[in-house]
Short mmCIF file of C-alpha atoms in Angstrom, two decimals:
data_model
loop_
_atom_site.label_atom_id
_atom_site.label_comp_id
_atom_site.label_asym_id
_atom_site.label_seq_id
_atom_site.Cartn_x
_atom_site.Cartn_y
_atom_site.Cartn_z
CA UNK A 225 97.24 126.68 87.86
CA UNK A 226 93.82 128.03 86.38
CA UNK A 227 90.66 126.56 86.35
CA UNK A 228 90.54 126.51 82.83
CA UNK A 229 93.16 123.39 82.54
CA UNK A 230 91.74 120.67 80.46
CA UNK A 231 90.42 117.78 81.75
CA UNK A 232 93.23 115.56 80.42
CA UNK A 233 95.75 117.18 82.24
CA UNK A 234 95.46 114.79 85.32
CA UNK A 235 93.65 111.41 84.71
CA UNK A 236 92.73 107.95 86.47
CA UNK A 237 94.38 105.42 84.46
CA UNK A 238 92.72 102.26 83.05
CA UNK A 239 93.08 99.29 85.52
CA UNK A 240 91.67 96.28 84.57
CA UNK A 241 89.12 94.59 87.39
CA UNK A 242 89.61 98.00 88.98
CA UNK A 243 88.11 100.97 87.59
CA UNK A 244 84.76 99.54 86.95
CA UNK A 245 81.57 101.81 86.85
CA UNK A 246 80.98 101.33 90.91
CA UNK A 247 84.94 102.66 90.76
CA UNK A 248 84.52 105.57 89.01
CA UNK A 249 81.38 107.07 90.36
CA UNK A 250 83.96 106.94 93.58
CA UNK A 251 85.99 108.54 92.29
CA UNK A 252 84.25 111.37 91.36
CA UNK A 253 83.19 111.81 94.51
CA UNK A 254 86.97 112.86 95.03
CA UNK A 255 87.19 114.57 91.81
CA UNK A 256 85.03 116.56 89.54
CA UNK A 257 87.78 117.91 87.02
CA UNK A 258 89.85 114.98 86.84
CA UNK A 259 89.57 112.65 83.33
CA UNK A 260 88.42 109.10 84.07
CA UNK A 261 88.88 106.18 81.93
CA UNK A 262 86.80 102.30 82.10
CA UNK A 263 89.00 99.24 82.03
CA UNK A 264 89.91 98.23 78.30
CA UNK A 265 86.85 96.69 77.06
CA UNK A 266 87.65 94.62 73.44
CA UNK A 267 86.05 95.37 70.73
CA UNK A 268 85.01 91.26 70.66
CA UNK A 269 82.87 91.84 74.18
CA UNK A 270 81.04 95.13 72.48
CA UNK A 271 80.44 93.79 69.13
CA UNK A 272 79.49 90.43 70.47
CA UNK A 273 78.30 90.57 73.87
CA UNK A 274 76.54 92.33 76.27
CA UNK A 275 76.56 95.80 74.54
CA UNK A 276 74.99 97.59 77.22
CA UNK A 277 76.68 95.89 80.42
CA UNK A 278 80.12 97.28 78.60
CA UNK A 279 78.96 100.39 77.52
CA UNK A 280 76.68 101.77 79.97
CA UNK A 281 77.63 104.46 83.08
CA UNK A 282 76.10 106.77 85.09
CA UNK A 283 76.22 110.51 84.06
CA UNK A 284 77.75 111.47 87.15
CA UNK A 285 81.31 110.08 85.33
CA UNK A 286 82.07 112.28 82.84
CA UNK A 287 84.41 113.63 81.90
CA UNK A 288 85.17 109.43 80.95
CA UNK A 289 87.20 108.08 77.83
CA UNK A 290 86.27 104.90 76.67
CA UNK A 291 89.47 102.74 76.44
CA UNK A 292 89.30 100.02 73.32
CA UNK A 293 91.54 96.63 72.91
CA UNK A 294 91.49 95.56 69.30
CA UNK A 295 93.35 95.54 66.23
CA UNK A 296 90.54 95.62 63.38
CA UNK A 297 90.34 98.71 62.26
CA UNK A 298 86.75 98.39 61.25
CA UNK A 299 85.65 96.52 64.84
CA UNK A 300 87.39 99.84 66.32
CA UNK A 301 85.49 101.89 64.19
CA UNK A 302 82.08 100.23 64.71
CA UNK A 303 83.36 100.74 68.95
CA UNK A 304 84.05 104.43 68.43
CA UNK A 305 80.71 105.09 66.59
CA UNK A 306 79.09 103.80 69.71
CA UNK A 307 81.02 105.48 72.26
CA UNK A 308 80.12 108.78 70.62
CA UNK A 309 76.02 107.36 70.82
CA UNK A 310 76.54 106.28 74.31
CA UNK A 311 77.88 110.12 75.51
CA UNK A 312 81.65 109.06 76.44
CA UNK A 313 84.04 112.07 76.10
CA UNK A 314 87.14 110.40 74.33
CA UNK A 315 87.98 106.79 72.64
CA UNK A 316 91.33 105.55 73.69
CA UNK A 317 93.00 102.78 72.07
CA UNK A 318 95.05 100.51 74.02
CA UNK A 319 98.44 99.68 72.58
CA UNK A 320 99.95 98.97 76.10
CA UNK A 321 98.57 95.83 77.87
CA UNK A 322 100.68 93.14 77.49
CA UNK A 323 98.93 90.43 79.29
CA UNK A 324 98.73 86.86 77.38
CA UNK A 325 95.24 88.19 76.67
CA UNK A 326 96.47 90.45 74.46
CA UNK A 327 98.94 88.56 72.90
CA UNK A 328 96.66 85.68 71.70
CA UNK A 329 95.06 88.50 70.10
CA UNK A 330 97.53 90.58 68.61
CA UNK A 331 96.38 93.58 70.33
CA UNK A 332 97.49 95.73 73.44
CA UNK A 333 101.25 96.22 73.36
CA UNK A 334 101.63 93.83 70.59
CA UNK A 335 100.64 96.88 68.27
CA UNK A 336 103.85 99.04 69.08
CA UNK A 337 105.20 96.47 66.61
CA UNK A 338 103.06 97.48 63.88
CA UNK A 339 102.90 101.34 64.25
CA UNK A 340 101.36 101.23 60.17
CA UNK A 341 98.32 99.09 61.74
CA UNK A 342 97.61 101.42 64.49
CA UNK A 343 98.02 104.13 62.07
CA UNK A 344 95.14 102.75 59.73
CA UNK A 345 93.13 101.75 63.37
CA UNK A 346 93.37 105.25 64.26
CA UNK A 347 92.01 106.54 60.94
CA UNK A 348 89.11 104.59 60.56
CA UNK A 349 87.81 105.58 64.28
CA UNK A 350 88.57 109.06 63.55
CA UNK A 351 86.00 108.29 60.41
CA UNK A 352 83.59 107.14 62.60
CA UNK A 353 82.90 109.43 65.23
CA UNK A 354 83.39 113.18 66.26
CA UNK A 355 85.26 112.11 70.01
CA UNK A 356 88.60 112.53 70.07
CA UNK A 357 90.88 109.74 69.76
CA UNK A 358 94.00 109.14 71.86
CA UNK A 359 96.76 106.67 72.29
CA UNK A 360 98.05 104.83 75.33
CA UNK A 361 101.59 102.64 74.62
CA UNK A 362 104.55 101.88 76.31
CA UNK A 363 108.36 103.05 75.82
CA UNK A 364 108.74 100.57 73.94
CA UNK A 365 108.14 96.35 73.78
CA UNK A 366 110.94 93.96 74.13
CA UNK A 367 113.79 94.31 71.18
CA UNK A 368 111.57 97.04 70.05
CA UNK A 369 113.14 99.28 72.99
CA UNK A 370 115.21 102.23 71.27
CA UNK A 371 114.61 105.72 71.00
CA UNK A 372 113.96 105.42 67.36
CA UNK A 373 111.33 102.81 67.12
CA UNK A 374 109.32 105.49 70.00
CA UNK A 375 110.00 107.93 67.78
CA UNK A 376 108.89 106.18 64.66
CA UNK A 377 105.79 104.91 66.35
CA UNK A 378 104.89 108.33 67.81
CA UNK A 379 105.72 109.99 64.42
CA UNK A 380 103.54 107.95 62.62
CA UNK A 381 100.69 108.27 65.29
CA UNK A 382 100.96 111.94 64.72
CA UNK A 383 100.67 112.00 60.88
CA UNK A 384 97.51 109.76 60.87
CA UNK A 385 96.09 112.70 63.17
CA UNK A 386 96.61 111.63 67.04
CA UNK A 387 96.48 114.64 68.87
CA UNK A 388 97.25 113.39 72.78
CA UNK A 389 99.08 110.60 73.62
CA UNK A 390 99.78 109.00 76.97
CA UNK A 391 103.24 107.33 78.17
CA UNK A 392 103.49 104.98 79.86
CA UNK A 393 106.82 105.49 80.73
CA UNK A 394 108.55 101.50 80.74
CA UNK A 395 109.06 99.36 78.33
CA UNK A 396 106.97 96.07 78.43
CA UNK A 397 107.84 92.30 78.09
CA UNK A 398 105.86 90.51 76.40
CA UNK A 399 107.38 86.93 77.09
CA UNK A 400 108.95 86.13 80.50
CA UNK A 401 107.40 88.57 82.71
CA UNK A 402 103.32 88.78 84.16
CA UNK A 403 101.57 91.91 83.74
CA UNK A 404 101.50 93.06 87.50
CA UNK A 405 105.41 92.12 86.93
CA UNK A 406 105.56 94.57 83.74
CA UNK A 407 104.23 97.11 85.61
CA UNK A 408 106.76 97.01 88.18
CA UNK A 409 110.50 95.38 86.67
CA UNK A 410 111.02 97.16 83.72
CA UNK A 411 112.64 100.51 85.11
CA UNK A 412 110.90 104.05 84.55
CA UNK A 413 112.29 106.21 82.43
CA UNK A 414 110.60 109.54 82.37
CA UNK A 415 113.47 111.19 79.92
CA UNK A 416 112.21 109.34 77.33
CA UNK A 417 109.13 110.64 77.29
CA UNK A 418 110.04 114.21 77.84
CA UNK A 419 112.44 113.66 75.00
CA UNK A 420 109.33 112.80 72.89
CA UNK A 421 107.39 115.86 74.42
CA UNK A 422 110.34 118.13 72.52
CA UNK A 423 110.41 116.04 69.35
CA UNK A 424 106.85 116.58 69.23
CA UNK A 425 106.00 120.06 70.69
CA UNK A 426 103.02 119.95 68.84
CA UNK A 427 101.68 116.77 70.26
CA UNK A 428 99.52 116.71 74.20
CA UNK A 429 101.69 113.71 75.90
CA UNK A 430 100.65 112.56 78.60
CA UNK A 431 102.71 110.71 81.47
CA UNK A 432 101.46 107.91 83.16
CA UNK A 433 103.80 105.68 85.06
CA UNK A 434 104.84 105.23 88.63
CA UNK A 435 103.53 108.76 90.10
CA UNK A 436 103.00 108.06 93.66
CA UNK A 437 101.32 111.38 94.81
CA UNK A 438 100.25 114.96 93.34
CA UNK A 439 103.73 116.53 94.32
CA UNK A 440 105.44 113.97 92.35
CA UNK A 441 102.58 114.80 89.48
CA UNK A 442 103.23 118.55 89.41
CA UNK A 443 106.72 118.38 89.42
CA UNK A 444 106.01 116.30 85.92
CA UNK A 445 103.44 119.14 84.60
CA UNK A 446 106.42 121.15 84.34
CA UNK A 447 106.81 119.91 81.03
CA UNK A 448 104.72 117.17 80.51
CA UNK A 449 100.86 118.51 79.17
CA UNK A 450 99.63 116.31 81.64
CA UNK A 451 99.48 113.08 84.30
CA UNK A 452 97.88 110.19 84.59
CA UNK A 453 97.87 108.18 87.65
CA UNK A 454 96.76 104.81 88.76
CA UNK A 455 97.70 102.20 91.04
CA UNK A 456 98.56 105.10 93.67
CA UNK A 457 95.06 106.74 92.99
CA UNK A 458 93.24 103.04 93.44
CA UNK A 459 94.88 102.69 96.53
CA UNK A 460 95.26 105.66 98.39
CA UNK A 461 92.17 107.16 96.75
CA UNK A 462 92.25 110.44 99.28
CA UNK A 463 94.60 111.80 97.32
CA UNK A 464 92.40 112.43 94.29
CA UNK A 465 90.25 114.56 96.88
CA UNK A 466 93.09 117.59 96.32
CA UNK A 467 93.54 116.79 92.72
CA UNK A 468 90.84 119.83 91.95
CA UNK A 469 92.29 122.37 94.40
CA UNK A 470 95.96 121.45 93.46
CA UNK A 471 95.97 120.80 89.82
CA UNK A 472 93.02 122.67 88.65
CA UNK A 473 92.83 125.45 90.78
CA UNK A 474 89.25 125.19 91.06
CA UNK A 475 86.95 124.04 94.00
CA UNK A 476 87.66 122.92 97.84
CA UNK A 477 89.03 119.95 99.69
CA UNK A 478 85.81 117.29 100.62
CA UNK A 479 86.54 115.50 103.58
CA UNK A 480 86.38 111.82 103.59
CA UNK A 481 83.00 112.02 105.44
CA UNK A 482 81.77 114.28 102.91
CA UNK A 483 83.23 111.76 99.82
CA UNK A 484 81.36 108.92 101.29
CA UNK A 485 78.14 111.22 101.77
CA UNK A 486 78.44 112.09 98.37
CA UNK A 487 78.55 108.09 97.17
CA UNK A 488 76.05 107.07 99.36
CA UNK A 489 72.83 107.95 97.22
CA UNK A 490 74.50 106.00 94.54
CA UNK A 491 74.76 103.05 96.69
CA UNK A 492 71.77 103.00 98.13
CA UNK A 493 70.54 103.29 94.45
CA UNK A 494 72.49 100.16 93.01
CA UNK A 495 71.00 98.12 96.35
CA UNK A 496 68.04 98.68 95.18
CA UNK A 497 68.46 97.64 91.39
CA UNK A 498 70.03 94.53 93.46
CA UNK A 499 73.66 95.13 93.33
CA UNK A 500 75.96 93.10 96.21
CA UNK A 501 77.57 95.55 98.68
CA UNK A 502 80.64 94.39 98.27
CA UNK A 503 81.05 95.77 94.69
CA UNK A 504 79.86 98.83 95.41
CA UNK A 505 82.50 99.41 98.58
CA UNK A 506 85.52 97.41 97.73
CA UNK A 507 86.86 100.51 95.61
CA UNK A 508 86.62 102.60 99.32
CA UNK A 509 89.38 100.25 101.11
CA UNK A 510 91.93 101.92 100.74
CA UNK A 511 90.46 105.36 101.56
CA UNK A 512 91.45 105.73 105.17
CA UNK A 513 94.84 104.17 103.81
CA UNK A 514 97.39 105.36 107.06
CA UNK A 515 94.25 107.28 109.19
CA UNK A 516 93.47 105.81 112.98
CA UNK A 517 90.11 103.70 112.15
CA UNK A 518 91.41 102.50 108.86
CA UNK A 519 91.99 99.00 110.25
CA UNK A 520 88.46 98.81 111.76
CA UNK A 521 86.97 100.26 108.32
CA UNK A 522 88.62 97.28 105.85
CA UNK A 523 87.93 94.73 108.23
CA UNK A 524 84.31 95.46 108.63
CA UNK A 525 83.58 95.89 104.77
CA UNK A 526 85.57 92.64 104.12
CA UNK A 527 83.83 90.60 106.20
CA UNK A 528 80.62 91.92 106.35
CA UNK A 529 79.86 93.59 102.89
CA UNK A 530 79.39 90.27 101.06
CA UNK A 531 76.63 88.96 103.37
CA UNK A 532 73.38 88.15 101.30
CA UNK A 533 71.40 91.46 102.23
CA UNK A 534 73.97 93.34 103.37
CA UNK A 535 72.88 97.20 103.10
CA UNK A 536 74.13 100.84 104.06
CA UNK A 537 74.20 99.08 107.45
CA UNK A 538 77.45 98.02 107.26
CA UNK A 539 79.10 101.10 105.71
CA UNK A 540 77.46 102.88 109.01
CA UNK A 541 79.25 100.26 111.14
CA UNK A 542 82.40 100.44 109.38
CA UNK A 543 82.44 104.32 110.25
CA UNK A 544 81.75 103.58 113.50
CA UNK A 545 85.47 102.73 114.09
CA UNK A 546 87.01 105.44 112.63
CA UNK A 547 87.76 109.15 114.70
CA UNK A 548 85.46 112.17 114.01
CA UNK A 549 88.67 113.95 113.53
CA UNK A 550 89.93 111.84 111.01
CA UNK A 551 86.41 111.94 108.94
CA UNK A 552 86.48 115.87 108.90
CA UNK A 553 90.01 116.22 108.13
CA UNK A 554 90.78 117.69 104.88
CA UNK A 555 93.96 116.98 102.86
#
């Protein structure tokens, strides 16, 4: 693959209490190529709330999409205006969540029912700012679960000017089953999206859903325009460090000692603007995930990283533990 693959065509997904800002300047540590995406922020917590704590991130980010929750298309349009001020690189609009959250406020999944209303939603943020504005949905929501409805909701999508979409490839309950159990019951079912990637040849679709590692992703960019992964990339986060190499053709493997070299300006900077330790490492945990030392590195940030003070000290002490060999080693 070429270096001149857009930035879309493998992303960090959305993960609510997970990619925060700390999260994503981790990340990119990893990563330079690779689209990132905040947790859905409502449109309620911009518009009424701490604009900036919601809004704000750290340049070193981009390329980051702004992810929405609403269902006004005005509020949505008022968000998108912003997100183009504040320097994000896309809007997405959630119609995928379907926590009770969502439900109480009719947005999230709850939209696949009213494909019209994200229609109009979509419209009026195109209106309102020059970023591009995307879609991420589900297969499908409860009785609304047959090819047709997908392809009704996608159509309409489409005419009202989406350009990229992104899959994610189950349907989603909205009674009877928790969100962490939505992610995981309802089974995957990557034909349907391809189907929709040859209904629609015209239309960037995106798969998200599942993907446990990047040979499981490019096997999926053989048809699909690109990938989006998320739980796999939260918790084995090493495995974004070949994403560039692999999938974009463009730059070397960093070693895990040079990832954490490369995040440790940043968190020596948000220590200083009095951050807690502990939210600025929690997102590394996983990053030794199956290495020798990896037992001695979670155990030491865990217990020691929410200490009142508690600097750089205890990242240094955490290394201690784990091999030389496994610190230089490159995936």
């Amino acid at each position: 693959m070429t270096a001149s693959l857009p930035a879309y065509t493998f992303s960090v997904a959305p993960m609510l209490d997970w990619t925060d800002r700390h999260c994503r300047v981790f990340h990119r540590a990893l990563t330079r190529h690779a689209l990132l995406y905040t947790e859905m922020v409502t449109v309620g917590a911009i518009l009424h709330g701490d604009r900036a704590r919601h809004l704000d991130f750290s340049a070193l980010e981009r390329p980051l999409a702004l992810q929405l929750g609403g269902s006004d298309p005005a509020a949505l349009a008022e968000c998108a205006s912003l997100a183009g001020e504040w320097g994000y690189s896309e809007v997405n609009l959630n119609c995928g969540c379907p926590s009770d959250r969502v439900q109480n406020g009719a947005f999230g999944a709850c939209l696949m029912a009213t494909p019209d209303r994200v229609a109009q939603a979509v419209q009026a943020m195109q209106a309102a700012t020059h970023l591009p504005v995307t879609v991420k949905h589900r297969t499908g929501i409860d009785d609304l679960d047959t090819p047709e409805h997908l392809s009704r909701f996608v159509g309409t999508l489409a005419d009202a000017g989406v350009q990229r979409i992104t899959v994610h490839a189950r349907k989603a309950w909205l009674s009877g089953l928790s969100p962490k159990e939505n992610r995981e019951i309802p089974p995957l079912d990557y034909g349907r999206v391809r189907a929709l990637k040859a209904e629609f040849p015209g239309l960037s679709v995106i798969l998200n859903g599942g993907l446990q590692n990047l040979a499981q992703a490019q096997q999926q960019l053989e048809w699909a325009d690109g990938v989006m992964l998320g739980r796999a990339a939260y918790q084995m986060p090493y495995l974004l460090a070949a994403v560039d190499r692999d999938i974009f053709g463009a730059g070397s493997v960093p070693s895990r000692r040079e990832v954490l070299t490369t995040f440790r300006p940043y968190v020596a900077e948000q220590l200083g603007r009095g951050e807690p330790l502990h939210r600025l490492l929690r997102h590394t945990l996983g990053l030794f995930a199956g290495e020798r030392g990896a037992r001695h590195y979670k155990r030491v940030i865990s217990e020691q990283a929410h200490r009142p003070g508690a600097g750089l000290e205890v990242l240094d002490l955490a290394l201690s533990g784990v091999p030389d060999e496994v610190l230089d080693a490159r995936a």
